[in-house]
Amino acid sequence: MEFLQITSHDDYRVEQIFKSYSTTFPAEERREWPQFIKLFDHPNVKIISVLNHSENIGYLIIWELTNYVFVEHFEVFAEFRNQKLGSHITDYLFKNYPRIILEIEPEDLNEDAKRRFSFYKRNGFNLIDETYVQPSYGEGKKSLPLWLLANYTPENLKEVKDEIYDIVYH
């Protein structure tokens, strides 16, 4: 498995990533195209194409923050799911980033949310906040109650949330 950082929105993989991102994540949980391409100019963001046998099978959108990495989006494309590829991606994250935080829908929302929560628990993440609210991604979009998960226990959760709000959602 290879992990290649995409440094320009002109990269041929970006169209495939954005198309899947737009259909997988509900409108309230994602950026629109103009906001999405601005990510490539942000110094804290890495958009990583995940390849398996030279085929693009998914992506990561991560933010390198003060002393942890925030995984904003993580997706294995639909046609490659249920092949244990997601576990390989979390292995990559753990090997490269000792402190990882991500947000997910509460497990009681639906079966998919329950399955995702179970996946992250199996892969080394723990629930650190059930009161987190993802800010709106923009006009006409709502804030969402989500859960924060991490592979460590942050010393000051309020500082972590404030930094996510100030940098990722600003």
Short mmCIF file of N, CA, C and O in Angstrom, two decimals, residues 17-142:
data_model
loop_
_atom_site.label_atom_id
_atom_site.label_comp_id
_atom_site.label_asym_id
_atom_site.label_seq_id
_atom_site.Cartn_x
_atom_site.Cartn_y
_atom_site.Cartn_z
N ILE A 17 -11.49 11.69 -6.07
CA ILE A 17 -11.63 11.86 -4.63
C ILE A 17 -12.83 12.75 -4.31
O ILE A 17 -13.68 12.39 -3.49
N PHE A 18 -12.94 13.89 -4.98
CA PHE A 18 -14.04 14.81 -4.68
C PHE A 18 -15.40 14.19 -5.03
O PHE A 18 -16.37 14.37 -4.30
N LYS A 19 -15.46 13.46 -6.12
CA LYS A 19 -16.72 12.82 -6.50
C LYS A 19 -17.18 11.84 -5.42
O LYS A 19 -18.33 11.83 -5.01
N SER A 20 -16.25 11.02 -4.94
CA SER A 20 -16.60 10.05 -3.90
C SER A 20 -16.92 10.76 -2.59
O SER A 20 -17.90 10.44 -1.91
N TYR A 21 -16.10 11.73 -2.23
CA TYR A 21 -16.30 12.55 -1.02
C TYR A 21 -17.70 13.16 -1.02
O TYR A 21 -18.40 13.14 -0.02
N SER A 22 -18.12 13.68 -2.19
CA SER A 22 -19.42 14.34 -2.31
C SER A 22 -20.60 13.39 -2.21
O SER A 22 -21.70 13.80 -1.84
N THR A 23 -20.39 12.14 -2.58
CA THR A 23 -21.50 11.18 -2.50
C THR A 23 -21.49 10.41 -1.19
O THR A 23 -22.54 9.99 -0.72
N THR A 24 -20.32 10.23 -0.59
CA THR A 24 -20.22 9.46 0.66
C THR A 24 -20.62 10.28 1.87
O THR A 24 -21.35 9.81 2.74
N PHE A 25 -20.12 11.51 1.95
CA PHE A 25 -20.38 12.34 3.11
C PHE A 25 -21.59 13.23 2.87
O PHE A 25 -21.68 13.87 1.82
N PRO A 26 -22.51 13.30 3.85
CA PRO A 26 -23.67 14.19 3.70
C PRO A 26 -23.21 15.64 3.56
O PRO A 26 -22.13 16.02 4.03
N ALA A 27 -24.03 16.47 2.93
CA ALA A 27 -23.69 17.87 2.67
C ALA A 27 -23.24 18.60 3.94
O ALA A 27 -22.32 19.42 3.90
N GLU A 28 -23.85 18.28 5.08
CA GLU A 28 -23.51 18.96 6.33
C GLU A 28 -22.11 18.60 6.83
O GLU A 28 -21.56 19.28 7.67
N GLU A 29 -21.55 17.49 6.33
CA GLU A 29 -20.26 17.00 6.82
C GLU A 29 -19.12 17.22 5.84
O GLU A 29 -18.06 16.60 5.95
N ARG A 30 -19.31 18.11 4.87
CA ARG A 30 -18.26 18.29 3.88
C ARG A 30 -18.23 19.71 3.31
O ARG A 30 -19.17 20.47 3.44
N ARG A 31 -17.10 19.97 2.65
CA ARG A 31 -16.88 21.25 1.99
C ARG A 31 -17.42 21.19 0.57
O ARG A 31 -17.43 20.12 -0.05
N GLU A 32 -17.79 22.34 0.04
CA GLU A 32 -18.14 22.44 -1.38
C GLU A 32 -16.84 22.59 -2.17
O GLU A 32 -15.78 22.87 -1.61
N TRP A 33 -16.90 22.42 -3.48
CA TRP A 33 -15.70 22.43 -4.33
C TRP A 33 -14.80 23.64 -4.09
O TRP A 33 -13.59 23.46 -3.91
N PRO A 34 -15.31 24.89 -4.09
CA PRO A 34 -14.39 26.02 -3.88
C PRO A 34 -13.64 25.94 -2.55
O PRO A 34 -12.45 26.28 -2.48
N GLN A 35 -14.31 25.48 -1.49
CA GLN A 35 -13.64 25.32 -0.19
C GLN A 35 -12.66 24.16 -0.24
O GLN A 35 -11.58 24.22 0.36
N PHE A 36 -13.04 23.11 -0.93
CA PHE A 36 -12.21 21.91 -1.02
C PHE A 36 -10.87 22.23 -1.67
O PHE A 36 -9.82 21.85 -1.17
N ILE A 37 -10.88 22.93 -2.81
CA ILE A 37 -9.61 23.19 -3.50
C ILE A 37 -8.73 24.16 -2.71
O ILE A 37 -7.51 24.13 -2.87
N LYS A 38 -9.31 24.97 -1.83
CA LYS A 38 -8.50 25.85 -0.98
C LYS A 38 -7.66 25.05 0.01
O LYS A 38 -6.65 25.55 0.52
N LEU A 39 -8.07 23.82 0.31
CA LEU A 39 -7.30 22.98 1.23
C LEU A 39 -5.86 22.80 0.74
O LEU A 39 -4.94 22.68 1.54
N PHE A 40 -5.68 22.77 -0.57
CA PHE A 40 -4.34 22.54 -1.13
C PHE A 40 -3.38 23.69 -0.82
O PHE A 40 -2.17 23.52 -0.92
N ASP A 41 -3.91 24.84 -0.47
CA ASP A 41 -3.08 26.00 -0.15
C ASP A 41 -2.82 26.16 1.34
O ASP A 41 -2.05 27.02 1.74
N HIS A 42 -3.50 25.36 2.15
CA HIS A 42 -3.36 25.51 3.60
C HIS A 42 -2.13 24.75 4.10
O HIS A 42 -1.96 23.56 3.82
N PRO A 43 -1.25 25.42 4.86
CA PRO A 43 0.00 24.78 5.28
C PRO A 43 -0.18 23.61 6.26
O PRO A 43 0.70 22.76 6.36
N ASN A 44 -1.31 23.52 6.94
CA ASN A 44 -1.53 22.45 7.91
C ASN A 44 -2.17 21.20 7.31
O ASN A 44 -2.26 20.18 7.98
N VAL A 45 -2.63 21.28 6.07
CA VAL A 45 -3.42 20.20 5.48
C VAL A 45 -2.57 19.29 4.60
O VAL A 45 -1.72 19.77 3.84
N LYS A 46 -2.85 18.00 4.71
CA LYS A 46 -2.30 17.02 3.77
C LYS A 46 -3.48 16.22 3.22
O LYS A 46 -4.28 15.69 3.99
N ILE A 47 -3.56 16.17 1.91
CA ILE A 47 -4.53 15.31 1.25
C ILE A 47 -3.72 14.17 0.67
O ILE A 47 -2.81 14.37 -0.13
N ILE A 48 -4.03 12.98 1.14
CA ILE A 48 -3.22 11.80 0.81
C ILE A 48 -4.05 10.80 0.03
O ILE A 48 -5.12 10.38 0.47
N SER A 49 -3.55 10.46 -1.14
CA SER A 49 -4.16 9.42 -1.96
C SER A 49 -3.64 8.08 -1.46
O SER A 49 -2.44 7.91 -1.26
N VAL A 50 -4.54 7.14 -1.26
CA VAL A 50 -4.16 5.80 -0.81
C VAL A 50 -4.24 4.87 -2.02
O VAL A 50 -5.27 4.77 -2.67
N LEU A 51 -3.10 4.24 -2.31
CA LEU A 51 -3.04 3.33 -3.45
C LEU A 51 -2.76 1.91 -2.98
O LEU A 51 -1.98 1.69 -2.05
N ASN A 52 -3.41 0.98 -3.64
CA ASN A 52 -3.18 -0.44 -3.39
C ASN A 52 -2.95 -1.09 -4.75
O ASN A 52 -3.81 -0.97 -5.63
N HIS A 53 -1.79 -1.69 -4.95
CA HIS A 53 -1.42 -2.25 -6.26
C HIS A 53 -1.57 -1.19 -7.35
O HIS A 53 -2.18 -1.44 -8.40
N SER A 54 -1.08 0.01 -7.07
CA SER A 54 -1.07 1.15 -7.99
C SER A 54 -2.45 1.70 -8.33
O SER A 54 -2.59 2.53 -9.22
N GLU A 55 -3.48 1.25 -7.65
CA GLU A 55 -4.84 1.74 -7.89
C GLU A 55 -5.27 2.62 -6.72
O GLU A 55 -5.10 2.26 -5.56
N ASN A 56 -5.85 3.79 -7.05
CA ASN A 56 -6.34 4.71 -6.03
C ASN A 56 -7.57 4.09 -5.37
O ASN A 56 -8.59 3.85 -6.02
N ILE A 57 -7.46 3.78 -4.08
CA ILE A 57 -8.56 3.08 -3.39
C ILE A 57 -9.21 3.94 -2.29
O ILE A 57 -10.17 3.52 -1.68
N GLY A 58 -8.68 5.13 -2.07
CA GLY A 58 -9.25 6.00 -1.05
C GLY A 58 -8.36 7.19 -0.78
O GLY A 58 -7.41 7.45 -1.54
N TYR A 59 -8.65 7.88 0.30
CA TYR A 59 -7.88 9.08 0.62
C TYR A 59 -8.02 9.43 2.10
O TYR A 59 -8.91 8.93 2.79
N LEU A 60 -7.13 10.30 2.53
CA LEU A 60 -7.16 10.89 3.87
C LEU A 60 -7.06 12.40 3.71
O LEU A 60 -6.29 12.88 2.86
N ILE A 61 -7.79 13.14 4.51
CA ILE A 61 -7.60 14.58 4.63
C ILE A 61 -7.23 14.81 6.09
O ILE A 61 -8.05 14.59 6.98
N ILE A 62 -5.98 15.19 6.30
CA ILE A 62 -5.49 15.35 7.67
C ILE A 62 -4.96 16.76 7.90
O ILE A 62 -4.50 17.43 6.97
N TRP A 63 -5.06 17.18 9.14
CA TRP A 63 -4.58 18.50 9.57
C TRP A 63 -3.49 18.27 10.62
O TRP A 63 -3.76 17.64 11.65
N GLU A 64 -2.31 18.77 10.36
CA GLU A 64 -1.23 18.68 11.34
C GLU A 64 -1.35 19.89 12.26
O GLU A 64 -1.09 21.02 11.86
N LEU A 65 -1.80 19.64 13.47
CA LEU A 65 -2.04 20.70 14.44
C LEU A 65 -0.94 20.70 15.50
O LEU A 65 0.09 20.05 15.33
N THR A 66 -1.13 21.43 16.60
CA THR A 66 -0.07 21.67 17.56
C THR A 66 0.70 20.42 17.97
O THR A 66 1.91 20.35 17.80
N ASN A 67 0.02 19.43 18.53
CA ASN A 67 0.74 18.22 18.95
C ASN A 67 -0.07 16.95 18.65
O ASN A 67 0.06 15.95 19.34
N TYR A 68 -0.88 17.02 17.61
CA TYR A 68 -1.66 15.87 17.16
C TYR A 68 -2.06 16.10 15.71
O TYR A 68 -1.90 17.19 15.17
N VAL A 69 -2.59 15.05 15.10
CA VAL A 69 -3.12 15.14 13.75
C VAL A 69 -4.63 14.94 13.85
O VAL A 69 -5.11 14.03 14.53
N PHE A 70 -5.36 15.81 13.19
CA PHE A 70 -6.81 15.70 13.11
C PHE A 70 -7.16 15.12 11.74
O PHE A 70 -6.80 15.68 10.71
N VAL A 71 -7.83 13.97 11.74
CA VAL A 71 -8.27 13.34 10.50
C VAL A 71 -9.66 13.88 10.20
O VAL A 71 -10.64 13.51 10.86
N GLU A 72 -9.72 14.79 9.23
CA GLU A 72 -11.02 15.38 8.88
C GLU A 72 -11.87 14.41 8.07
O GLU A 72 -13.06 14.28 8.31
N HIS A 73 -11.26 13.74 7.11
CA HIS A 73 -11.98 12.75 6.31
C HIS A 73 -11.06 11.57 6.01
O HIS A 73 -9.86 11.74 5.79
N PHE A 74 -11.68 10.40 5.99
CA PHE A 74 -10.97 9.13 5.76
C PHE A 74 -11.98 8.27 5.01
O PHE A 74 -13.06 7.99 5.51
N GLU A 75 -11.60 7.88 3.80
CA GLU A 75 -12.53 7.07 3.03
C GLU A 75 -11.79 6.02 2.21
O GLU A 75 -10.78 6.31 1.57
N VAL A 76 -12.34 4.82 2.23
CA VAL A 76 -11.99 3.78 1.27
C VAL A 76 -13.15 3.79 0.28
O VAL A 76 -14.32 3.74 0.68
N PHE A 77 -12.84 3.91 -1.01
CA PHE A 77 -13.90 3.96 -2.01
C PHE A 77 -14.78 2.72 -1.93
O PHE A 77 -14.31 1.62 -1.60
N ALA A 78 -16.06 2.91 -2.22
CA ALA A 78 -17.08 1.87 -2.03
C ALA A 78 -16.68 0.52 -2.61
O ALA A 78 -16.88 -0.52 -1.97
N GLU A 79 -16.11 0.51 -3.80
CA GLU A 79 -15.80 -0.77 -4.45
C GLU A 79 -14.65 -1.52 -3.79
O GLU A 79 -14.40 -2.69 -4.10
N PHE A 80 -13.95 -0.86 -2.83
CA PHE A 80 -12.82 -1.50 -2.16
C PHE A 80 -13.10 -1.78 -0.67
O PHE A 80 -12.21 -2.23 0.04
N ARG A 81 -14.30 -1.50 -0.23
CA ARG A 81 -14.61 -1.71 1.19
C ARG A 81 -14.73 -3.20 1.52
O ARG A 81 -14.88 -4.04 0.65
N ASN A 82 -14.66 -3.48 2.82
CA ASN A 82 -14.78 -4.84 3.35
C ASN A 82 -13.64 -5.76 2.89
O ASN A 82 -13.84 -6.95 2.72
N GLN A 83 -12.46 -5.18 2.70
CA GLN A 83 -11.28 -5.96 2.32
C GLN A 83 -10.13 -5.72 3.31
O GLN A 83 -8.98 -6.00 3.00
N LYS A 84 -10.44 -5.17 4.47
CA LYS A 84 -9.46 -4.87 5.53
C LYS A 84 -8.49 -3.75 5.15
O LYS A 84 -7.46 -3.56 5.79
N LEU A 85 -8.80 -3.01 4.09
CA LEU A 85 -7.92 -1.92 3.65
C LEU A 85 -7.94 -0.76 4.65
O LEU A 85 -6.93 -0.11 4.88
N GLY A 86 -9.10 -0.50 5.25
CA GLY A 86 -9.20 0.56 6.25
C GLY A 86 -8.27 0.32 7.43
O GLY A 86 -7.67 1.26 7.97
N SER A 87 -8.12 -0.93 7.82
CA SER A 87 -7.20 -1.27 8.92
C SER A 87 -5.75 -0.99 8.53
O SER A 87 -4.96 -0.54 9.34
N HIS A 88 -5.41 -1.23 7.27
CA HIS A 88 -4.05 -0.91 6.80
C HIS A 88 -3.82 0.60 6.83
O HIS A 88 -2.72 1.06 7.13
N ILE A 89 -4.86 1.35 6.52
CA ILE A 89 -4.74 2.82 6.54
C ILE A 89 -4.56 3.30 7.97
O ILE A 89 -3.72 4.17 8.23
N THR A 90 -5.31 2.74 8.92
CA THR A 90 -5.11 3.16 10.32
C THR A 90 -3.72 2.75 10.80
O THR A 90 -3.10 3.49 11.56
N ASP A 91 -3.20 1.62 10.34
CA ASP A 91 -1.83 1.23 10.68
C ASP A 91 -0.84 2.30 10.20
O ASP A 91 0.08 2.68 10.92
N TYR A 92 -1.03 2.77 8.98
CA TYR A 92 -0.19 3.84 8.43
C TYR A 92 -0.26 5.09 9.32
O TYR A 92 0.77 5.68 9.65
N LEU A 93 -1.47 5.46 9.69
CA LEU A 93 -1.63 6.65 10.55
C LEU A 93 -0.88 6.47 11.86
O LEU A 93 -0.15 7.35 12.29
N PHE A 94 -1.04 5.32 12.51
CA PHE A 94 -0.40 5.08 13.80
C PHE A 94 1.12 5.08 13.68
O PHE A 94 1.81 5.54 14.59
N LYS A 95 1.65 4.58 12.57
CA LYS A 95 3.11 4.55 12.39
C LYS A 95 3.68 5.93 12.13
O LYS A 95 4.84 6.19 12.43
N ASN A 96 2.86 6.82 11.55
CA ASN A 96 3.37 8.12 11.15
C ASN A 96 2.95 9.27 12.06
O ASN A 96 3.57 10.34 12.02
N TYR A 97 1.92 9.05 12.86
CA TYR A 97 1.41 10.11 13.73
C TYR A 97 1.06 9.51 15.09
O TYR A 97 0.10 8.74 15.21
N PRO A 98 1.83 9.84 16.13
CA PRO A 98 1.59 9.21 17.44
C PRO A 98 0.29 9.66 18.11
O PRO A 98 -0.26 8.93 18.92
N ARG A 99 -0.20 10.84 17.76
CA ARG A 99 -1.43 11.36 18.38
C ARG A 99 -2.43 11.72 17.28
O ARG A 99 -2.18 12.63 16.48
N ILE A 100 -3.55 11.02 17.27
CA ILE A 100 -4.55 11.18 16.21
C ILE A 100 -5.92 11.42 16.83
O ILE A 100 -6.31 10.73 17.77
N ILE A 101 -6.62 12.40 16.28
CA ILE A 101 -8.00 12.69 16.69
C ILE A 101 -8.86 12.71 15.43
O ILE A 101 -8.42 13.18 14.38
N LEU A 102 -10.07 12.20 15.54
CA LEU A 102 -11.02 12.26 14.43
C LEU A 102 -12.43 12.37 14.97
O LEU A 102 -12.67 12.15 16.15
N GLU A 103 -13.35 12.74 14.10
CA GLU A 103 -14.75 12.88 14.49
C GLU A 103 -15.60 11.87 13.71
O GLU A 103 -15.30 11.58 12.56
N ILE A 104 -16.62 11.34 14.38
CA ILE A 104 -17.55 10.43 13.73
C ILE A 104 -18.96 10.72 14.22
O ILE A 104 -19.17 11.36 15.25
N GLU A 105 -19.93 10.19 13.47
CA GLU A 105 -21.32 10.29 13.91
C GLU A 105 -21.51 9.39 15.12
O GLU A 105 -20.88 8.34 15.22
N PRO A 106 -22.39 9.79 16.04
CA PRO A 106 -22.67 8.93 17.21
C PRO A 106 -23.15 7.55 16.75
O PRO A 106 -23.91 7.44 15.79
N GLU A 107 -22.72 6.52 17.45
CA GLU A 107 -23.01 5.15 17.02
C GLU A 107 -24.51 4.83 17.01
O GLU A 107 -24.94 3.96 16.27
N ASP A 108 -25.29 5.54 17.79
CA ASP A 108 -26.73 5.25 17.83
C ASP A 108 -27.51 5.94 16.71
O ASP A 108 -28.73 5.81 16.62
N LEU A 109 -26.82 6.63 15.80
CA LEU A 109 -27.48 7.33 14.70
C LEU A 109 -28.09 6.36 13.70
O LEU A 109 -29.23 6.50 13.29
N ASN A 110 -27.31 5.34 13.31
CA ASN A 110 -27.79 4.33 12.35
C ASN A 110 -26.79 3.16 12.32
O ASN A 110 -25.77 3.19 13.01
N GLU A 111 -27.09 2.17 11.51
CA GLU A 111 -26.22 0.98 11.44
C GLU A 111 -24.83 1.31 10.90
O GLU A 111 -23.84 0.75 11.35
N ASP A 112 -24.76 2.21 9.90
CA ASP A 112 -23.44 2.58 9.36
C ASP A 112 -22.60 3.25 10.44
O ASP A 112 -21.40 2.98 10.55
N ALA A 113 -23.20 4.14 11.22
CA ALA A 113 -22.47 4.82 12.29
C ALA A 113 -22.00 3.81 13.33
O ALA A 113 -20.87 3.90 13.82
N LYS A 114 -22.84 2.85 13.65
CA LYS A 114 -22.46 1.81 14.61
C LYS A 114 -21.28 0.99 14.08
O LYS A 114 -20.34 0.70 14.80
N ARG A 115 -21.33 0.65 12.80
CA ARG A 115 -20.27 -0.13 12.17
C ARG A 115 -18.95 0.67 12.17
O ARG A 115 -17.89 0.13 12.46
N ARG A 116 -19.03 1.98 11.84
CA ARG A 116 -17.82 2.82 11.83
C ARG A 116 -17.21 2.92 13.23
O ARG A 116 -16.00 2.82 13.39
N PHE A 117 -18.06 3.13 14.25
CA PHE A 117 -17.55 3.24 15.61
C PHE A 117 -16.84 1.93 16.01
O PHE A 117 -15.75 1.95 16.57
N SER A 118 -17.44 0.82 15.67
CA SER A 118 -16.85 -0.48 15.96
C SER A 118 -15.50 -0.64 15.24
O SER A 118 -14.53 -1.12 15.82
N PHE A 119 -15.44 -0.21 13.99
CA PHE A 119 -14.18 -0.27 13.22
C PHE A 119 -13.09 0.53 13.93
O PHE A 119 -11.98 0.03 14.13
N TYR A 120 -13.38 1.75 14.32
CA TYR A 120 -12.37 2.59 14.96
C TYR A 120 -11.94 2.03 16.32
O TYR A 120 -10.76 2.06 16.66
N LYS A 121 -12.88 1.49 17.09
CA LYS A 121 -12.51 0.87 18.37
C LYS A 121 -11.58 -0.32 18.15
O LYS A 121 -10.58 -0.47 18.85
N ARG A 122 -11.90 -1.16 17.17
CA ARG A 122 -11.05 -2.32 16.85
C ARG A 122 -9.66 -1.89 16.42
O ARG A 122 -8.70 -2.64 16.56
N ASN A 123 -9.57 -0.71 15.86
CA ASN A 123 -8.30 -0.23 15.31
C ASN A 123 -7.59 0.77 16.21
O ASN A 123 -6.76 1.55 15.75
N GLY A 124 -7.89 0.75 17.51
CA GLY A 124 -7.08 1.50 18.47
C GLY A 124 -7.58 2.87 18.89
O GLY A 124 -6.85 3.60 19.57
N PHE A 125 -8.78 3.25 18.50
CA PHE A 125 -9.31 4.55 18.90
C PHE A 125 -10.30 4.39 20.05
O PHE A 125 -10.98 3.38 20.16
N ASN A 126 -10.36 5.44 20.89
CA ASN A 126 -11.31 5.47 22.00
C ASN A 126 -12.13 6.75 21.94
O ASN A 126 -11.65 7.79 21.47
N LEU A 127 -13.32 6.67 22.45
CA LEU A 127 -14.20 7.83 22.54
C LEU A 127 -13.66 8.79 23.59
O LEU A 127 -13.40 8.39 24.72
N ILE A 128 -13.45 10.05 23.19
CA ILE A 128 -12.95 11.04 24.16
C ILE A 128 -13.95 12.17 24.42
O ILE A 128 -13.78 12.92 25.36
N ASP A 129 -14.98 12.30 23.56
CA ASP A 129 -15.96 13.36 23.78
C ASP A 129 -17.26 13.05 23.04
O ASP A 129 -17.26 12.90 21.82
N GLU A 130 -18.36 12.97 23.81
CA GLU A 130 -19.68 12.76 23.23
C GLU A 130 -20.45 14.06 23.07
O GLU A 130 -21.58 14.07 22.59
N THR A 131 -19.85 15.19 23.47
CA THR A 131 -20.55 16.48 23.43
C THR A 131 -20.01 17.41 22.34
O THR A 131 -20.44 18.55 22.22
N TYR A 132 -19.09 16.91 21.53
CA TYR A 132 -18.47 17.69 20.47
C TYR A 132 -19.51 18.10 19.43
O TYR A 132 -20.41 17.32 19.09
N VAL A 133 -19.39 19.32 18.92
CA VAL A 133 -20.25 19.78 17.85
C VAL A 133 -19.37 20.24 16.70
O VAL A 133 -18.53 21.12 16.86
N GLN A 134 -19.56 19.61 15.54
CA GLN A 134 -18.82 20.03 14.35
C GLN A 134 -19.44 21.33 13.87
O GLN A 134 -20.64 21.39 13.61
N PRO A 135 -18.64 22.37 13.73
CA PRO A 135 -19.19 23.64 13.23
C PRO A 135 -19.72 23.49 11.80
O PRO A 135 -19.33 22.57 11.08
N SER A 136 -20.54 24.41 11.40
CA SER A 136 -21.08 24.42 10.04
C SER A 136 -19.95 24.61 9.03
O SER A 136 -19.01 25.36 9.27
N TYR A 137 -20.09 23.95 7.90
CA TYR A 137 -19.12 24.12 6.81
C TYR A 137 -19.45 25.34 5.96
O TYR A 137 -18.76 25.61 4.98
N GLY A 138 -20.50 26.06 6.30
CA GLY A 138 -20.78 27.27 5.52
C GLY A 138 -22.26 27.58 5.44
O GLY A 138 -23.10 26.92 6.05
N GLU A 139 -22.55 28.59 4.67
CA GLU A 139 -23.92 29.09 4.54
C GLU A 139 -24.88 27.99 4.13
O GLU A 139 -24.60 27.21 3.22
N GLY A 140 -25.99 27.92 4.86
CA GLY A 140 -27.01 26.93 4.56
C GLY A 140 -26.73 25.55 5.14
O GLY A 140 -27.54 24.64 4.98
N LYS A 141 -25.60 25.39 5.81
CA LYS A 141 -25.27 24.09 6.42
C LYS A 141 -25.35 24.22 7.93
O LYS A 141 -25.09 25.27 8.49
N LYS A 142 -25.71 23.12 8.57
CA LYS A 142 -25.90 23.11 10.03
C LYS A 142 -24.68 22.56 10.75
O LYS A 142 -23.91 21.78 10.20
#
